[in-house]
Coordinates of C-alpha atoms and ligand atoms in Angstrom, one line a residue:
G1 CA 0.0 0.0 0.0
G2 CA 1.0 3.6 -0.4
S3 CA 2.1 5.8 2.4
G4 CA -0.7 7.3 4.5
S5 CA -3.2 4.6 3.7
A6 CA -5.3 3.8 6.8
S7 CA -4.8 0.4 8.5
T8 CA -7.2 -2.1 7.2
I9 CA -6.9 -4.5 10.2
K10 CA -10.2 -5.5 11.6
Q11 CA -11.1 -7.8 14.5
V12 CA -14.2 -10.0 14.4
K13 CA -15.5 -11.8 17.5
L14 CA -17.3 -15.0 16.7
E15 CA -19.8 -16.6 19.1
R16 CA -19.9 -20.4 19.5
E17 CA -21.2 -22.3 16.5
S18 CA -21.1 -19.3 14.1
E19 CA -19.0 -18.5 11.1
L20 CA -17.4 -15.6 9.3
R21 CA -18.1 -15.8 5.6
I22 CA -15.5 -14.1 3.4
E23 CA -15.1 -13.4 -0.3
V24 CA -11.6 -12.1 -0.9
G25 CA -11.5 -9.1 -3.3
N26 CA -10.7 -9.5 -7.0
D27 CA -7.3 -7.8 -7.0
A28 CA -5.5 -8.3 -3.7
P29 CA -5.0 -11.1 -1.3
L30 CA -6.3 -11.1 2.3
R31 CA -4.4 -11.8 5.5
L32 CA -6.2 -13.5 8.3
R33 CA -5.3 -15.0 11.7
L34 CA -6.8 -16.6 14.7
L35 CA -6.2 -14.3 17.7
N36 CA -7.8 -16.4 20.4
G37 CA -10.2 -19.4 20.8
T38 CA -10.4 -22.1 18.2
A39 CA -11.7 -22.0 14.6
E40 CA -11.5 -24.1 11.4
I41 CA -11.9 -23.5 7.7
F42 CA -13.9 -26.3 6.0
G43 CA -12.8 -28.8 8.6
T44 CA -9.1 -27.8 9.0
E45 CA -8.1 -26.1 12.3
L46 CA -6.4 -22.7 12.1
P47 CA -3.1 -22.4 13.9
P48 CA -3.1 -19.8 16.6
E49 CA -1.8 -16.3 15.8
I50 CA -0.1 -17.2 12.5
W51 CA -1.1 -14.9 9.6
L52 CA -2.4 -16.9 6.6
N53 CA -2.6 -15.4 3.1
F54 CA -5.7 -16.0 1.0
P55 CA -5.5 -15.4 -2.7
P56 CA -7.9 -13.1 -4.6
R57 CA -11.5 -14.4 -5.2
L58 CA -11.3 -17.2 -2.7
K59 CA -14.6 -17.8 -0.9
F60 CA -14.6 -19.5 2.5
A61 CA -15.9 -19.5 6.0
V62 CA -14.1 -19.5 9.4
F63 CA -16.2 -21.5 11.7
T64 CA -15.9 -21.8 15.4
W65 CA -17.4 -24.5 17.7
F66 CA -16.7 -22.7 21.0
G67 CA -16.0 -19.0 20.1
A68 CA -13.0 -17.2 18.6
T69 CA -11.6 -13.8 17.7
I70 CA -10.3 -13.4 14.1
E71 CA -8.1 -10.7 12.8
M72 CA -8.3 -9.7 9.1
D73 CA -6.0 -7.4 7.1
G74 CA -7.0 -6.4 3.6
A75 CA -10.1 -5.6 1.5
T76 CA -12.8 -8.2 1.0
E77 CA -15.6 -8.4 -1.6
T78 CA -17.9 -9.3 1.3
D79 CA -17.5 -10.5 4.9
Y80 CA -20.3 -11.1 7.4
T81 CA -21.0 -13.3 10.3
A82 CA -23.7 -16.0 10.3
D83 CA -25.0 -18.0 13.3
E84 CA -27.2 -20.3 11.3
T85 CA -25.2 -23.0 9.7
P86 CA -25.7 -26.7 9.0
M87 CA -22.4 -27.6 10.7
V88 CA -23.9 -29.6 13.6
S89 CA -25.7 -31.9 11.1
Y90 CA -22.5 -32.2 9.1
V91 CA -20.3 -33.2 12.1
N92 CA -23.0 -35.7 13.2
V93 CA -22.6 -37.4 9.8
H94 CA -18.8 -37.4 10.4
A95 CA -19.3 -39.0 13.8
I96 CA -21.3 -41.9 12.3
L97 CA -18.7 -42.4 9.5
D98 CA -16.0 -42.3 12.1
G99 CA -17.7 -45.1 14.1
R100 CA -17.9 -47.2 10.9
R101 CA -14.2 -46.6 10.1
S102 CA -13.3 -47.8 13.6
R103 CA -15.3 -50.9 13.2
A104 CA -13.8 -51.6 9.8
K105 CA -10.3 -51.1 11.2
A106 CA -11.0 -53.5 14.1
S107 CA -12.3 -56.3 11.9
S108 CA -10.2 -58.9 10.2
P109 CA -8.8 -57.8 6.8
D110 CA -9.9 -61.2 5.5
D111 CA -13.5 -60.3 6.0
S112 CA -13.8 -58.1 2.9
E113 CA -17.2 -56.9 3.9
S114 CA -16.7 -55.7 7.4
S115 CA -13.2 -54.4 6.9
Q116 CA -14.5 -52.0 4.3
G117 CA -14.9 -48.4 5.6
P118 CA -17.8 -46.2 4.5
R119 CA -18.1 -45.2 0.9
V120 CA -19.7 -41.8 1.0
I121 CA -21.0 -40.0 -2.1
V122 CA -22.1 -36.4 -2.0
V123 CA -24.7 -35.4 -4.5
G124 CA -26.8 -32.3 -5.2
P125 CA -27.3 -29.5 -7.7
T126 CA -24.5 -27.1 -8.6
D127 CA -23.5 -24.7 -5.9
S128 CA -25.1 -26.7 -3.1
G129 CA -21.8 -27.0 -1.3
K130 CA -20.8 -30.6 -2.4
S131 CA -17.1 -29.9 -2.7
T132 CA -17.1 -28.1 0.6
L133 CA -18.9 -30.9 2.5
S134 CA -16.6 -33.5 0.9
R135 CA -13.6 -31.4 2.1
M136 CA -14.9 -31.1 5.7
L137 CA -15.6 -34.9 5.9
L138 CA -12.1 -35.6 4.6
S139 CA -10.3 -33.2 6.9
W140 CA -12.2 -34.3 10.0
A141 CA -11.4 -37.9 9.1
A142 CA -7.7 -37.2 8.5
K143 CA -7.6 -35.3 11.9
Q144 CA -8.7 -38.5 13.5
G145 CA -5.8 -40.4 11.9
C146 CA -7.7 -42.0 9.0
K147 CA -6.6 -41.9 5.4
P148 CA -9.8 -41.7 3.4
T149 CA -9.6 -41.7 -0.4
F150 CA -11.0 -38.6 -2.1
V151 CA -12.7 -39.3 -5.4
D152 CA -13.7 -36.3 -7.5
L153 CA -16.0 -37.0 -10.4
D154 CA -16.7 -33.4 -11.1
I155 CA -15.2 -32.7 -14.5
G156 CA -16.3 -29.0 -14.4
Q157 CA -15.0 -27.8 -11.1
G158 CA -13.0 -30.6 -9.6
S159 CA -10.6 -30.0 -6.8
I160 CA -7.9 -32.5 -7.4
T161 CA -6.5 -31.6 -10.8
I162 CA -7.4 -29.6 -13.9
P163 CA -10.9 -29.6 -15.4
G164 CA -11.9 -32.4 -17.7
C165 CA -10.6 -35.1 -15.5
I166 CA -11.9 -37.5 -12.9
A167 CA -9.4 -38.2 -10.2
A168 CA -8.6 -39.8 -6.8
T169 CA -6.1 -39.2 -4.1
P170 CA -5.6 -40.4 -0.5
I171 CA -6.1 -37.6 2.1
E172 CA -3.6 -38.1 4.9
M173 CA -3.7 -34.7 6.6
P174 CA -6.5 -32.1 7.0
I175 CA -6.7 -30.1 3.7
D176 CA -4.8 -26.8 3.7
P177 CA -7.3 -24.0 3.7
V178 CA -5.2 -22.0 1.2
E179 CA -3.4 -24.6 -0.9
G180 CA -6.2 -27.1 -1.2
I181 CA -5.6 -30.7 -2.0
P182 CA -1.9 -31.6 -2.4
L183 CA -1.2 -32.2 -6.1
E184 CA 1.3 -34.9 -5.6
M185 CA 0.6 -38.0 -7.7
P186 CA -3.1 -38.2 -7.8
L187 CA -4.7 -41.0 -9.8
V188 CA -6.1 -39.1 -12.8
Y189 CA -8.2 -40.2 -15.9
F190 CA -8.6 -37.7 -18.7
Y191 CA -12.0 -37.2 -20.1
G192 CA -11.1 -34.0 -22.0
H193 CA -14.3 -32.0 -21.8
A194 CA -15.9 -29.9 -19.1
T195 CA -19.3 -31.4 -19.5
P196 CA -20.3 -35.1 -19.6
S197 CA -22.8 -34.6 -22.5
N198 CA -19.8 -34.5 -25.0
N199 CA -19.3 -38.2 -24.5
V200 CA -21.5 -39.8 -21.8
E201 CA -20.3 -43.3 -22.7
L202 CA -16.6 -42.4 -22.2
Y203 CA -17.4 -40.7 -18.9
K204 CA -19.0 -43.9 -17.7
V205 CA -16.0 -46.0 -18.9
L206 CA -13.6 -43.8 -17.1
V207 CA -15.6 -43.9 -13.9
K208 CA -15.4 -47.6 -14.1
E209 CA -11.6 -47.6 -14.7
L210 CA -11.0 -45.3 -11.8
S211 CA -13.2 -47.4 -9.4
G212 CA -11.5 -50.6 -10.6
M213 CA -8.1 -49.1 -9.8
I214 CA -9.1 -47.9 -6.3
E215 CA -10.6 -51.3 -5.7
R216 CA -7.3 -52.9 -6.5
Q217 CA -5.4 -50.5 -4.3
F218 CA -7.8 -51.2 -1.4
T219 CA -7.1 -54.9 -1.8
G220 CA -3.4 -54.3 -0.9
N221 CA -4.0 -51.7 1.7
A222 CA -6.1 -52.5 4.7
E223 CA -5.7 -49.0 6.2
S224 CA -7.0 -47.2 3.1
R225 CA -9.8 -49.7 2.8
A226 CA -10.9 -49.2 6.4
S227 CA -10.9 -45.4 5.9
G228 CA -13.2 -45.6 2.9
M229 CA -13.9 -43.0 0.4
V230 CA -15.6 -39.6 0.0
I231 CA -16.8 -39.1 -3.6
N232 CA -17.7 -35.7 -4.9
T233 CA -20.0 -35.5 -8.0
M234 CA -21.1 -33.1 -10.7
G235 CA -24.1 -30.7 -10.2
W236 CA -25.9 -32.3 -13.1
I237 CA -28.8 -34.1 -11.6
E238 CA -31.5 -34.2 -14.3
G239 CA -31.9 -36.6 -17.1
V240 CA -28.6 -38.1 -18.2
G241 CA -27.0 -36.4 -15.2
Y242 CA -29.2 -38.4 -12.9
D243 CA -28.4 -41.6 -14.7
L244 CA -24.7 -40.8 -14.3
L245 CA -25.2 -40.3 -10.5
L246 CA -26.8 -43.7 -10.2
H247 CA -24.0 -45.1 -12.3
A248 CA -21.4 -43.6 -10.0
I249 CA -23.2 -44.8 -6.8
R250 CA -23.4 -48.4 -8.1
T251 CA -19.9 -48.5 -9.7
F252 CA -18.2 -47.3 -6.5
K253 CA -20.6 -49.4 -4.4
A254 CA -21.3 -46.3 -2.3
N255 CA -23.2 -47.1 0.9
V256 CA -23.8 -43.6 2.2
V257 CA -25.5 -41.1 -0.2
L258 CA -25.5 -37.5 1.1
V259 CA -28.0 -35.4 -0.7
L260 CA -27.5 -31.6 -0.4
G261 CA -30.6 -29.4 -0.5
Q262 CA -32.8 -31.2 -2.9
E263 CA -35.9 -33.0 -1.7
K264 CA -36.8 -34.3 -5.1
L265 CA -33.4 -35.9 -5.8
C266 CA -33.4 -37.3 -2.3
S267 CA -36.7 -39.1 -2.6
M268 CA -35.9 -40.3 -6.1
L269 CA -32.7 -41.8 -4.9
K270 CA -34.3 -43.3 -1.8
D271 CA -36.9 -44.9 -4.0
V272 CA -34.5 -46.5 -6.5
L273 CA -31.9 -47.5 -3.9
K274 CA -34.3 -49.1 -1.4
T275 CA -33.9 -52.4 -3.1
E276 CA -30.2 -52.3 -2.8
P277 CA -29.0 -53.6 0.5
K278 CA -27.4 -51.3 3.1
V279 CA -27.4 -48.0 1.2
D280 CA -28.3 -45.1 3.4
V281 CA -29.6 -42.0 1.7
V282 CA -29.4 -38.9 3.9
K283 CA -30.7 -35.5 3.2
L284 CA -28.6 -32.6 4.4
Q285 CA -29.3 -28.9 4.5
R286 CA -27.4 -26.6 2.1
S287 CA -25.4 -23.9 3.8
G288 CA -26.6 -20.4 3.3
G289 CA -22.9 -19.4 2.8
V290 CA -22.4 -21.3 -0.4
V291 CA -21.7 -18.8 -3.2
S292 CA -23.5 -19.3 -6.5
R293 CA -21.4 -19.1 -9.6
N294 CA -22.7 -18.3 -13.1
A295 CA -21.5 -19.9 -16.3
K296 CA -18.9 -17.1 -16.8
V297 CA -17.5 -17.4 -13.3
R298 CA -17.2 -21.2 -13.8
Q299 CA -15.4 -20.8 -17.1
K300 CA -13.0 -18.4 -15.4
A301 CA -12.5 -20.8 -12.5
R302 CA -11.6 -23.5 -15.0
S303 CA -9.1 -21.3 -16.6
Y304 CA -7.5 -20.3 -13.3
R305 CA -7.3 -24.0 -12.4
I306 CA -5.3 -24.8 -15.6
R307 CA -3.0 -21.8 -14.9
E308 CA -2.5 -23.1 -11.4
Y309 CA -1.4 -26.4 -12.8
F310 CA 1.4 -24.9 -14.8
Y311 CA 2.3 -21.8 -12.7
G312 CA 1.3 -22.7 -9.1
L313 CA -1.2 -20.9 -6.9
S314 CA 1.0 -17.9 -6.4
N315 CA 3.2 -18.1 -9.5
D316 CA 5.6 -20.3 -7.5
L317 CA 6.1 -22.9 -10.3
S318 CA 8.1 -22.3 -13.4
P319 CA 6.8 -24.4 -16.3
H320 CA 9.2 -25.2 -19.2
S321 CA 8.7 -24.5 -22.9
N322 CA 9.7 -27.4 -25.0
I323 CA 9.9 -28.1 -28.7
A324 CA 9.3 -31.5 -30.3
N325 CA 9.1 -32.8 -33.8
F326 CA 5.7 -33.9 -35.1
S327 CA 7.1 -37.4 -35.5
D328 CA 8.0 -37.6 -31.9
L329 CA 4.5 -37.4 -30.5
F330 CA 1.3 -39.3 -31.1
V331 CA -1.9 -37.5 -30.5
Y332 CA -5.3 -39.3 -30.1
R333 CA -8.8 -38.4 -29.4
V334 CA -11.6 -40.6 -28.1
G335 CA -14.9 -41.1 -29.8
G336 CA -16.6 -39.4 -32.7
G337 CA -14.3 -41.1 -35.2
P338 CA -15.1 -42.0 -38.7
Q339 CA -18.1 -44.2 -38.8
A340 CA -18.2 -47.8 -40.1
P341 CA -19.0 -47.8 -43.8
R342 CA -22.7 -48.5 -44.5
S343 CA -21.6 -51.5 -46.7
A344 CA -20.1 -53.2 -43.6
L345 CA -23.4 -53.1 -41.7
P346 CA -26.4 -55.3 -41.8
I347 CA -29.1 -54.0 -44.2
G348 CA -31.2 -51.3 -42.5
A349 CA -28.7 -50.6 -39.7
E350 CA -27.5 -47.1 -39.2
P351 CA -23.8 -46.5 -38.8
A352 CA -23.0 -45.2 -35.3
A353 CA -19.7 -43.8 -34.1
D354 CA -18.1 -45.7 -31.4
P355 CA -17.9 -43.3 -28.4
T356 CA -14.9 -45.1 -27.0
R357 CA -12.9 -45.6 -30.1
V358 CA -9.4 -44.2 -30.0
V359 CA -8.6 -42.2 -33.1
P360 CA -5.2 -40.9 -34.2
V361 CA -5.1 -37.2 -34.9
N362 CA -2.9 -35.4 -37.4
I363 CA -0.8 -32.7 -35.8
N364 CA -1.9 -29.3 -37.3
R365 CA -3.0 -25.8 -36.2
D366 CA -6.2 -27.2 -34.7
L367 CA -4.1 -28.3 -31.7
L368 CA -3.0 -24.7 -30.9
H369 CA -4.1 -23.6 -27.3
L370 CA -5.3 -27.1 -26.5
V371 CA -4.5 -28.8 -23.2
L372 CA -3.4 -32.4 -23.9
A373 CA -3.0 -35.2 -21.4
V374 CA 0.1 -37.3 -21.3
S375 CA -1.0 -40.9 -21.1
F376 CA 0.7 -43.7 -19.2
A377 CA -0.4 -46.0 -22.0
K378 CA 2.3 -48.2 -23.6
E379 CA 0.2 -48.9 -26.6
P380 CA -2.6 -46.8 -28.2
D381 CA -5.2 -49.4 -27.4
E382 CA -4.4 -48.9 -23.7
I383 CA -5.2 -45.2 -23.8
I384 CA -8.7 -45.5 -22.3
S385 CA -7.8 -47.8 -19.6
S386 CA -4.7 -45.9 -18.6
N387 CA -4.4 -43.0 -16.2
V388 CA -2.5 -39.9 -17.1
A389 CA 0.9 -38.5 -15.9
G390 CA 0.1 -34.9 -16.4
F391 CA -0.7 -32.3 -19.0
I392 CA 0.9 -30.1 -21.6
Y393 CA -0.3 -26.9 -23.3
V394 CA 0.3 -26.4 -27.0
T395 CA 1.7 -22.9 -27.6
D396 CA 2.9 -23.1 -31.2
I397 CA 2.6 -25.3 -34.2
D398 CA 5.1 -24.8 -37.0
I399 CA 3.7 -26.6 -40.1
Q400 CA 6.7 -25.8 -42.3
R401 CA 9.3 -27.1 -39.9
K402 CA 7.0 -29.8 -38.4
K403 CA 7.7 -28.6 -34.9
I404 CA 5.3 -28.3 -31.9
T405 CA 6.0 -26.0 -29.0
Y406 CA 4.4 -26.8 -25.7
L407 CA 4.4 -25.8 -22.1
A408 CA 5.1 -28.6 -19.5
P409 CA 5.5 -28.5 -15.8
S410 CA 9.1 -29.4 -16.2
A411 CA 11.9 -29.6 -18.8
G412 CA 13.0 -32.9 -20.4
E413 CA 11.3 -35.7 -22.1
L414 CA 7.6 -36.5 -21.5
P415 CA 6.9 -39.7 -19.6
S416 CA 5.2 -41.0 -22.7
K417 CA 4.8 -40.1 -26.4
Y418 CA 1.0 -40.8 -26.3
L419 CA -1.1 -37.7 -25.9
I420 CA -4.8 -37.3 -25.6
M421 CA -6.8 -34.4 -26.9
G422 CA -10.3 -33.3 -26.0
S423 CA -12.0 -30.0 -26.2
L424 CA -10.2 -28.4 -23.3
T425 CA -8.6 -25.1 -24.4
W426 CA -6.8 -22.4 -22.4
L427 CA -5.8 -18.9 -23.3
E428 CA -2.8 -17.8 -21.3
T429 CA -3.5 -14.4 -19.8
Ligands
LIG501 P1 -20.6 -27.3 -5.3 O1 -19.5 -28.3 -5.1 O2 -21.9 -27.9 -4.8 O3 -20.7 -26.7 -6.6 P2 -19.0 -25.7 -3.5 O4 -18.8 -26.5 -2.3 O5 -17.8 -25.6 -4.5 O6 -20.3 -26.1 -4.3 O7 -19.3 -24.2 -3.0 C1 -19.4 -23.1 -3.9 C2 -18.6 -21.9 -3.4 O8 -19.1 -21.5 -2.1 C3 -17.1 -22.3 -3.2 O9 -16.3 -21.2 -3.6 C4 -17.0 -22.4 -1.6 O10 -15.7 -22.1 -1.2 C5 -18.0 -21.4 -1.2 N1 -18.6 -21.8 0.2 C6 -19.1 -23.0 0.5 N2 -19.6 -22.9 1.8 C7 -19.4 -21.6 2.2 C8 -19.6 -20.9 3.5 N3 -20.2 -21.5 4.5 N4 -19.2 -19.6 3.5 C9 -18.6 -19.0 2.5 N5 -18.4 -19.6 1.3 C10 -18.7 -20.9 1.2

C-alpha cells in the first residue's frame, strides 16, 4: 500500500457455532489469523496467531465450535457473520462415519465386507456445497488419523487436478485452507471435456476404470480400505446427469449417499436404492454461505485451475517451454471417429460412431491452445484404460518445420509419447 493509507486491520469476535463468511477481493489477497479461541476452515483447524494469506477471489468461511476472535487485514468483496449453519448436522454425519471406520479397522482384513470403511458419495445441484462438504468430511477424518480416499468425479469444477478429469487421491492430513488438495501424484483419468454430454459413454467407462483401480489399491492396503472414500459429484442431476449419478453410486458401491438441499433428488434416490442392501440415503441442508457461480465465473475458475497447474497458486512454479518434432509425438482423441461404412453393416442398420474408439489425430494448427494429457499407456489401445501422468499446453505449431512447442510442468522428455486431446482449451493471460 501507499504511504498514508489507513490500516485495514479488523477484528471479528465469533460466538460459539457461528462462522465468518468471506469473499476475498478480486485484486488483492487477504491476510487473516486466529487471535484467540479455536476455529476451522472447512474442517481444518487454524493455527493460533499465525497470519495466513488467502488469494484473490477465494470464498470461504471461518467456523468456530466454541468461540474465537479473528483478525483480518485487507479488503474483501464481502465479509459477514452467520450464526445459522448446518455444521452440527455435518459433524454428526462425520461421527457416524468415524464409528464405521473404527469398526472396519477393528475387523479382520480377511473379511472383505466388514473391513471396508464407509463409501460416501455427496450429490446435489451445482452450488449446493458438495465440494465443501466433501472437504470437511475428509479433513475431519484425517484429523482422526484416518486416510480416506477422495474421489472427484466433477469434470467441471473438480478440486484434485485440472478440469476435464476424474481423479482420486488419499487424504492423509487435514486439507490446507489455502493450498487445497496436495497435487502430488493423484490418480487421474482424462475425459477431456468440461461437460459429460460431450461423450457420456466415455465418462462412464472412465468412472469404471477409476473405481477398478481404487478397488485394486484397497485390496493391498487395509488402512485405506478401512478409511473408505468420499466421492464428490457433478451438479448435473437431471436426465442423463441423474443416470450418471446412479451409475457412480453403483460403480463405486457407495453405501452412504448424502443429498444436499434437494428434496426431489433425495426421494428419487431413496426410492431406487431401497432395493439395494445397506445403502443409506441422507438429506442434508445446504449452507446459506455457499456462493453461486454463473457460467462465466465457472469458465473463469476452470481457466485459473489450468493456470495453477502450470504456474502454481501464487506463481511459484516455473513451467518449461519445450519443442518437439511432429514425428516424436502421437496425439489421439476418443470417440466421434469415422463411422463404419454402410456397406459393412447389416441391411437397415444405421452406422454409429463408437464413443470409446481411440482415433489418431494429425498434428496441425487445430491443436493450438489445447491442453493435452500425457497418457501412461504403452500402446494406443491402452489409452482409455490408462491414467495420465500430467498435461501439456500447446503454444505453437510450425507446419513448415513440423515442430510443436508446448508448455510442460518441467523440462526434459515427456513420460510417454502418447497424448490425448479433448475440447479443453486455455488462453494464457
Ligand atoms: P458445489 O461443489 O456444490 O458446486 P462448492 O462446495 O464448491 O459447491 O461451493 C461453492 C462456493 O461457495 C465455493 O467457492 C465455496 O468455497 C463457497 N462456500 C461454501 N460454503 C461456504 C460458506 N459456508 N461460507 C462461504 N463460502 C462458502
